Each structure stands twice: as structure tokens, then as C-alpha cells.
Amino acid sequence: AQRVTQPEKLLSVFKGAPVELKCNYSYSGSPELFWYVQYSRQRLQLLLRHISRESIKGFTADLNKGETSFHLKKPFAQEEDSAMYYCALSGNAGNMLTFGGGTRLMVKP
Amino acid sequence: EPEVTQTPSHQVTQMGQEVILRCVPISNHLYFYWYRQILGQKVEFLVSFYNNEISEKSEIFDDQFSVERPDGSNFTLKIRSTKLEDSAMYFCASGRPPGNEQFFGPGTRLTVL
């Protein structure tokens, strides 16, 4: 069975502070990991995928297979980063996504 | 940029009634999905559809649920006899190989009274 855990429901930081949203997973094969973001009243949008190893809007995430983690990080949070963030896992192409419970990030001025 | 669309944005129905939720996936996508999110809970997979048939389904997707791609553009989710616990936000998504990225619609909020 595949599972994704996001231990924090809410993370509140001040603008300019570093951010780390935690994600742990369990999966027996080689997973593909994603971070999706949902801004207020908008749809789920893909933020990052581990295979592309890119930085989007200053966010990065590294897959750590030893710790089965895919934490999302940003060195300096901005107010516009306030949103709901979901970590998700998939197996092969076309497979379902398994989502974590989500973390609400609030960036205070 | 093409987007997945869903209609209606909000559907209110009486318990026991049938509902059909509609989605128009992105046109060159081949994989189609339905997910739901009960208020305060995580996004849950319902079903995936590829090559005109169901490829995966979860235990939530019981005999009350069905999916169809009737005309090559729409992708529908039907709930035959709604229950109170079917009240949720229903998301449609689509994707295409070789990647695994899924593009989500804005969702339909289903309220069963």
C-alpha cells in the first residue's frame, strides 16, 4: 500500500523566514513524488516533481530514499506563498496519485 | 494554456437521487481521473480511465459509481443513488504519457441533503 504523511496541518511563519513543509511516504517500488499547491479559491496546481529537480517560485524539494521523505523548502517565504500544500505520490505513468493530508502555510507580514 | 473544466461548480441534490458530474479534460490527454475531498479530509482517489476503460479504482468506487467518456471530449462521473456521505468536492484530472503529472479541474462541490 502507498501512503503519504504530512505531519503539520498548519505552518505559520513570518515573511522572509525559511520554510520547510515535511512529507514522508511509504511505497514498495520506485515512486514519483510531487508537490501540489492550492491557492485560495483556485484549483490544485503542480508545483514540483522530484524527477525534474527544478526550483519553482523559489521552492525546492529533494527526494531522500533513505528517509523516505520529500520535504519542500524555501529559504525566504513571501506572503503570496500562503496556500495549501499537498505532497503526492504515484507509481507508474497513468497511476493514481496518493495525497497527504495537506499543510496550510500562512506567511505573516 | 489549456485547462481541465468541470460543470457544475456546485450541485445540490436529495439523498437517493442520481447525479452526473461533468469534466472536459485537456484535449490531447489520454489518462483521466476522478478524486474527491470530503470537507476537512485528504484528497482521495476514486478511479482512473484509459483507453476507454477503467484502469484503477479505489474501494470508494463501488457499484453506485460509474464513469463514461461518451463523446471523446467529456468525462463523466455518475453516482446512481446519492448518500449523505457522498457530499464532497469532486475533482477531475487528466494527464498524458510519458510523464505522470496530472492536471486538475476546479472541482464540483456536491451537497447531498
mmCIF file of C-alpha atoms in Angstrom:
data_model
loop_
_atom_site.group_PDB
_atom_site.id
_atom_site.type_symbol
_atom_site.label_atom_id
_atom_site.label_comp_id
_atom_site.label_asym_id
_atom_site.label_seq_id
_atom_site.Cartn_x
_atom_site.Cartn_y
_atom_site.Cartn_z
ATOM 1 C CA ALA A 1 0.000 0.000 0.000
ATOM 2 C CA GLN A 2 1.166 3.538 -0.617
ATOM 3 C CA ARG A 3 0.877 6.263 1.946
ATOM 4 C CA VAL A 4 1.857 9.912 2.237
ATOM 5 C CA THR A 5 2.114 11.699 5.558
ATOM 6 C CA GLN A 6 2.295 15.427 6.117
ATOM 7 C CA PRO A 7 2.690 15.819 9.863
ATOM 8 C CA GLU A 8 1.840 19.522 10.090
ATOM 9 C CA LYS A 9 -1.685 20.708 9.306
ATOM 10 C CA LEU A 10 -0.665 24.341 9.728
ATOM 11 C CA LEU A 11 2.654 26.110 9.421
ATOM 12 C CA SER A 12 2.826 29.797 10.229
ATOM 13 C CA VAL A 13 5.968 31.842 9.506
ATOM 14 C CA PHE A 14 6.915 35.461 9.071
ATOM 15 C CA LYS A 15 7.785 36.901 5.695
ATOM 16 C CA GLY A 16 11.460 36.351 4.945
ATOM 17 C CA ALA A 17 11.764 33.331 7.220
ATOM 18 C CA PRO A 18 12.801 29.910 5.892
ATOM 19 C CA VAL A 19 10.069 27.361 5.288
ATOM 20 C CA GLU A 20 10.153 23.576 5.347
ATOM 21 C CA LEU A 21 6.988 21.574 4.747
ATOM 22 C CA LYS A 22 7.504 17.955 5.663
ATOM 23 C CA CYS A 23 6.412 14.944 3.649
ATOM 24 C CA ASN A 24 7.113 11.286 4.334
ATOM 25 C CA TYR A 25 5.975 8.406 2.205
ATOM 26 C CA SER A 26 5.795 4.650 2.089
ATOM 27 C CA TYR A 27 5.832 2.758 -1.181
ATOM 28 C CA SER A 28 7.313 -0.582 -2.091
ATOM 29 C CA GLY A 29 8.637 0.348 -5.540
ATOM 30 C CA SER A 30 10.211 3.476 -7.050
ATOM 31 C CA PRO A 31 7.733 6.277 -6.535
ATOM 32 C CA GLU A 32 7.335 9.551 -8.293
ATOM 33 C CA LEU A 33 6.794 12.376 -5.810
ATOM 34 C CA PHE A 34 5.012 15.658 -6.379
ATOM 35 C CA TRP A 35 4.117 18.824 -4.523
ATOM 36 C CA TYR A 36 0.796 20.391 -5.458
ATOM 37 C CA VAL A 37 -0.331 23.823 -4.267
ATOM 38 C CA GLN A 38 -3.829 25.203 -3.910
ATOM 39 C CA TYR A 39 -4.130 28.969 -3.540
ATOM 40 C CA SER A 40 -7.312 30.393 -2.095
ATOM 41 C CA ARG A 41 -10.298 29.588 -4.338
ATOM 42 C CA GLN A 42 -8.087 28.132 -7.062
ATOM 43 C CA ARG A 43 -7.528 24.637 -8.401
ATOM 44 C CA LEU A 44 -4.782 22.228 -7.407
ATOM 45 C CA GLN A 45 -1.670 23.078 -9.399
ATOM 46 C CA LEU A 46 1.545 21.155 -9.737
ATOM 47 C CA LEU A 47 4.381 22.966 -8.017
ATOM 48 C CA LEU A 48 7.258 20.469 -8.223
ATOM 49 C CA ARG A 49 8.027 16.925 -9.268
ATOM 50 C CA HIS A 50 11.083 15.128 -7.990
ATOM 51 C CA ILE A 51 12.314 13.868 -11.349
ATOM 52 C CA SER A 52 12.668 17.360 -12.778
ATOM 53 C CA ARG A 53 14.836 18.576 -9.873
ATOM 54 C CA GLU A 54 13.928 22.184 -10.588
ATOM 55 C CA SER A 55 13.177 25.192 -8.431
ATOM 56 C CA ILE A 56 9.751 26.771 -8.863
ATOM 57 C CA LYS A 57 8.891 30.081 -7.185
ATOM 58 C CA GLY A 58 11.995 29.583 -5.029
ATOM 59 C CA PHE A 59 10.802 26.202 -3.738
ATOM 60 C CA THR A 60 12.909 23.064 -3.928
ATOM 61 C CA ALA A 61 12.336 19.501 -2.805
ATOM 62 C CA ASP A 62 14.787 16.628 -2.664
ATOM 63 C CA LEU A 63 13.795 13.005 -2.602
ATOM 64 C CA ASN A 64 15.565 11.194 0.236
ATOM 65 C CA LYS A 65 15.013 7.493 -0.340
ATOM 66 C CA GLY A 66 16.809 6.528 2.869
ATOM 67 C CA GLU A 67 14.456 8.599 4.994
ATOM 68 C CA THR A 68 11.527 8.167 2.574
ATOM 69 C CA SER A 69 10.999 11.913 2.620
ATOM 70 C CA PHE A 70 10.302 14.657 0.108
ATOM 71 C CA HIS A 71 10.322 17.852 2.139
ATOM 72 C CA LEU A 72 9.524 21.168 0.450
ATOM 73 C CA LYS A 73 11.809 24.073 1.256
ATOM 74 C CA LYS A 74 12.091 27.755 0.550
ATOM 75 C CA PRO A 75 14.799 29.950 2.075
ATOM 76 C CA PHE A 76 12.741 33.164 2.283
ATOM 77 C CA ALA A 77 8.958 32.921 2.479
ATOM 78 C CA GLN A 78 6.764 35.515 0.758
ATOM 79 C CA GLU A 79 3.195 36.477 1.664
ATOM 80 C CA GLU A 80 1.999 35.185 -1.704
ATOM 81 C CA ASP A 81 3.236 31.724 -0.735
ATOM 82 C CA SER A 82 0.299 31.412 1.664
ATOM 83 C CA ALA A 83 -1.676 28.423 0.397
ATOM 84 C CA MET A 84 -2.484 24.769 0.979
ATOM 85 C CA TYR A 85 0.358 22.439 0.007
ATOM 86 C CA TYR A 86 -0.150 18.760 -0.774
ATOM 87 C CA CYS A 87 2.527 16.139 -1.175
ATOM 88 C CA ALA A 88 1.534 13.311 -3.524
ATOM 89 C CA LEU A 89 2.967 10.020 -4.716
ATOM 90 C CA SER A 90 2.457 7.952 -7.823
ATOM 91 C CA GLY A 91 3.815 4.696 -9.183
ATOM 92 C CA ASN A 92 3.952 4.252 -12.927
ATOM 93 C CA ALA A 93 2.696 6.706 -15.525
ATOM 94 C CA GLY A 94 -1.074 6.785 -15.520
ATOM 95 C CA ASN A 95 -1.296 5.581 -11.957
ATOM 96 C CA MET A 96 -3.362 7.219 -9.266
ATOM 97 C CA LEU A 97 -1.986 9.917 -7.013
ATOM 98 C CA THR A 98 -1.973 9.288 -3.286
ATOM 99 C CA PHE A 99 -2.137 12.563 -1.396
ATOM 100 C CA GLY A 100 -1.010 13.574 2.034
ATOM 101 C CA GLY A 101 -3.406 15.440 4.269
ATOM 102 C CA GLY A 102 -2.013 18.818 3.275
ATOM 103 C CA THR A 103 -0.264 21.616 5.150
ATOM 104 C CA ARG A 104 -1.673 25.111 5.265
ATOM 105 C CA LEU A 105 1.176 27.606 5.020
ATOM 106 C CA MET A 106 0.483 31.067 6.381
ATOM 107 C CA VAL A 107 3.097 33.712 5.773
ATOM 108 C CA LYS A 108 2.600 36.708 8.014
ATOM 109 C CA PRO A 109 3.815 40.195 7.106
ATOM 110 C CA GLU B 1 -2.952 27.467 -21.768
ATOM 111 C CA PRO B 2 -5.496 24.612 -21.893
ATOM 112 C CA GLU B 3 -7.213 23.696 -18.643
ATOM 113 C CA VAL B 4 -9.475 20.979 -17.336
ATOM 114 C CA THR B 5 -13.016 22.282 -16.882
ATOM 115 C CA GLN B 6 -15.801 20.916 -14.688
ATOM 116 C CA THR B 7 -19.521 21.545 -14.516
ATOM 117 C CA PRO B 8 -21.438 22.367 -12.465
ATOM 118 C CA SER B 9 -19.347 24.177 -9.888
ATOM 119 C CA HIS B 10 -21.923 23.329 -7.203
ATOM 120 C CA GLN B 11 -24.618 20.652 -7.232
ATOM 121 C CA VAL B 12 -27.230 20.217 -4.538
ATOM 122 C CA THR B 13 -29.301 17.039 -4.562
ATOM 123 C CA GLN B 14 -31.606 14.998 -2.394
ATOM 124 C CA MET B 15 -30.451 11.706 -0.919
ATOM 125 C CA GLY B 16 -31.243 8.826 -3.260
ATOM 126 C CA GLN B 17 -31.125 10.944 -6.412
ATOM 127 C CA GLU B 18 -28.758 10.342 -9.300
ATOM 128 C CA VAL B 19 -26.133 12.939 -10.143
ATOM 129 C CA ILE B 20 -23.799 13.299 -13.082
ATOM 130 C CA LEU B 21 -20.681 15.373 -12.728
ATOM 131 C CA ARG B 22 -19.073 16.513 -15.941
ATOM 132 C CA CYS B 23 -15.484 17.170 -16.905
ATOM 133 C CA VAL B 24 -13.748 18.230 -20.093
ATOM 134 C CA PRO B 25 -10.126 17.047 -19.886
ATOM 135 C CA ILE B 26 -7.286 18.665 -21.789
ATOM 136 C CA SER B 27 -7.701 17.610 -25.400
ATOM 137 C CA ASN B 28 -4.529 15.619 -26.082
ATOM 138 C CA HIS B 29 -4.513 13.839 -22.733
ATOM 139 C CA LEU B 30 -5.011 10.105 -22.502
ATOM 140 C CA TYR B 31 -5.447 9.410 -18.770
ATOM 141 C CA PHE B 32 -8.478 10.640 -16.878
ATOM 142 C CA TYR B 33 -9.152 10.582 -13.161
ATOM 143 C CA TRP B 34 -11.728 11.407 -10.532
ATOM 144 C CA TYR B 35 -10.796 12.296 -6.969
ATOM 145 C CA ARG B 36 -12.879 13.538 -4.090
ATOM 146 C CA GLN B 37 -12.220 15.541 -0.952
ATOM 147 C CA ILE B 38 -14.641 15.429 1.934
ATOM 148 C CA LEU B 39 -14.516 18.657 3.918
ATOM 149 C CA GLY B 40 -11.524 18.656 6.239
ATOM 150 C CA GLN B 41 -10.119 15.414 4.868
ATOM 151 C CA LYS B 42 -7.477 14.480 2.339
ATOM 152 C CA VAL B 43 -7.902 14.234 -1.423
ATOM 153 C CA GLU B 44 -8.836 10.616 -2.220
ATOM 154 C CA PHE B 45 -8.521 8.756 -5.495
ATOM 155 C CA LEU B 46 -11.721 7.297 -6.932
ATOM 156 C CA VAL B 47 -10.994 5.987 -10.417
ATOM 157 C CA SER B 48 -8.707 6.248 -13.415
ATOM 158 C CA PHE B 49 -9.699 5.718 -17.032
ATOM 159 C CA TYR B 50 -7.509 4.922 -20.025
ATOM 160 C CA ASN B 51 -8.203 3.605 -23.483
ATOM 161 C CA ASN B 52 -11.957 3.687 -22.852
ATOM 162 C CA GLU B 53 -11.893 1.545 -19.775
ATOM 163 C CA ILE B 54 -11.304 1.771 -16.052
ATOM 164 C CA SER B 55 -7.635 1.127 -15.286
ATOM 165 C CA GLU B 56 -7.717 1.507 -11.482
ATOM 166 C CA LYS B 57 -10.363 2.115 -8.876
ATOM 167 C CA SER B 58 -10.414 2.531 -5.133
ATOM 168 C CA GLU B 59 -12.647 0.807 -2.609
ATOM 169 C CA ILE B 60 -14.720 4.002 -2.502
ATOM 170 C CA PHE B 61 -15.700 3.460 -6.136
ATOM 171 C CA ASP B 62 -18.433 0.905 -5.548
ATOM 172 C CA ASP B 63 -21.404 -0.123 -7.700
ATOM 173 C CA GLN B 64 -23.080 3.226 -7.092
ATOM 174 C CA PHE B 65 -20.395 4.958 -9.128
ATOM 175 C CA SER B 66 -19.724 4.794 -12.841
ATOM 176 C CA VAL B 67 -17.634 6.729 -15.334
ATOM 177 C CA GLU B 68 -18.047 7.328 -19.010
ATOM 178 C CA ARG B 69 -16.385 9.130 -21.852
ATOM 179 C CA PRO B 70 -19.427 9.428 -24.085
ATOM 180 C CA ASP B 71 -18.193 11.593 -26.936
ATOM 181 C CA GLY B 72 -14.405 11.796 -26.931
ATOM 182 C CA SER B 73 -14.305 15.094 -25.070
ATOM 183 C CA ASN B 74 -16.446 14.796 -21.933
ATOM 184 C CA PHE B 75 -15.606 12.554 -18.991
ATOM 185 C CA THR B 76 -18.459 11.987 -16.559
ATOM 186 C CA LEU B 77 -18.868 10.589 -13.075
ATOM 187 C CA LYS B 78 -22.295 9.262 -12.205
ATOM 188 C CA ILE B 79 -23.498 8.477 -8.711
ATOM 189 C CA ARG B 80 -26.652 6.380 -9.025
ATOM 190 C CA SER B 81 -28.236 6.868 -5.631
ATOM 191 C CA THR B 82 -26.550 9.545 -3.585
ATOM 192 C CA LYS B 83 -25.956 9.225 0.136
ATOM 193 C CA LEU B 84 -25.288 11.952 2.677
ATOM 194 C CA GLU B 85 -21.671 10.811 2.899
ATOM 195 C CA ASP B 86 -21.171 11.468 -0.813
ATOM 196 C CA SER B 87 -21.130 15.188 -0.022
ATOM 197 C CA ALA B 88 -17.659 16.318 -1.046
ATOM 198 C CA MET B 89 -15.627 18.255 -3.576
ATOM 199 C CA TYR B 90 -15.099 16.138 -6.680
ATOM 200 C CA PHE B 91 -12.030 16.813 -8.799
ATOM 201 C CA CYS B 92 -11.419 15.651 -12.318
ATOM 202 C CA ALA B 93 -7.843 15.378 -13.595
ATOM 203 C CA SER B 94 -6.154 14.405 -16.815
ATOM 204 C CA GLY B 95 -2.632 13.526 -17.904
ATOM 205 C CA ARG B 96 -0.609 12.090 -20.727
ATOM 206 C CA PRO B 97 2.486 9.943 -21.020
ATOM 207 C CA PRO B 98 5.375 9.833 -20.651
ATOM 208 C CA GLY B 99 5.084 11.966 -17.542
ATOM 209 C CA ASN B 100 2.940 11.321 -14.548
ATOM 210 C CA GLU B 101 1.793 14.886 -13.989
ATOM 211 C CA GLN B 102 -1.936 15.277 -13.528
ATOM 212 C CA PHE B 103 -3.785 18.490 -14.296
ATOM 213 C CA PHE B 104 -6.778 19.203 -12.103
ATOM 214 C CA GLY B 105 -10.083 20.875 -12.745
ATOM 215 C CA PRO B 106 -11.561 23.424 -10.345
ATOM 216 C CA GLY B 107 -13.849 20.858 -8.754
ATOM 217 C CA THR B 108 -17.578 20.349 -8.292
ATOM 218 C CA ARG B 109 -18.955 20.737 -4.798
ATOM 219 C CA LEU B 110 -21.658 18.107 -4.281
ATOM 220 C CA THR B 111 -24.059 18.622 -1.402
ATOM 221 C CA VAL B 112 -26.441 15.767 -0.596
ATOM 222 C CA LEU B 113 -29.379 16.729 1.630
#
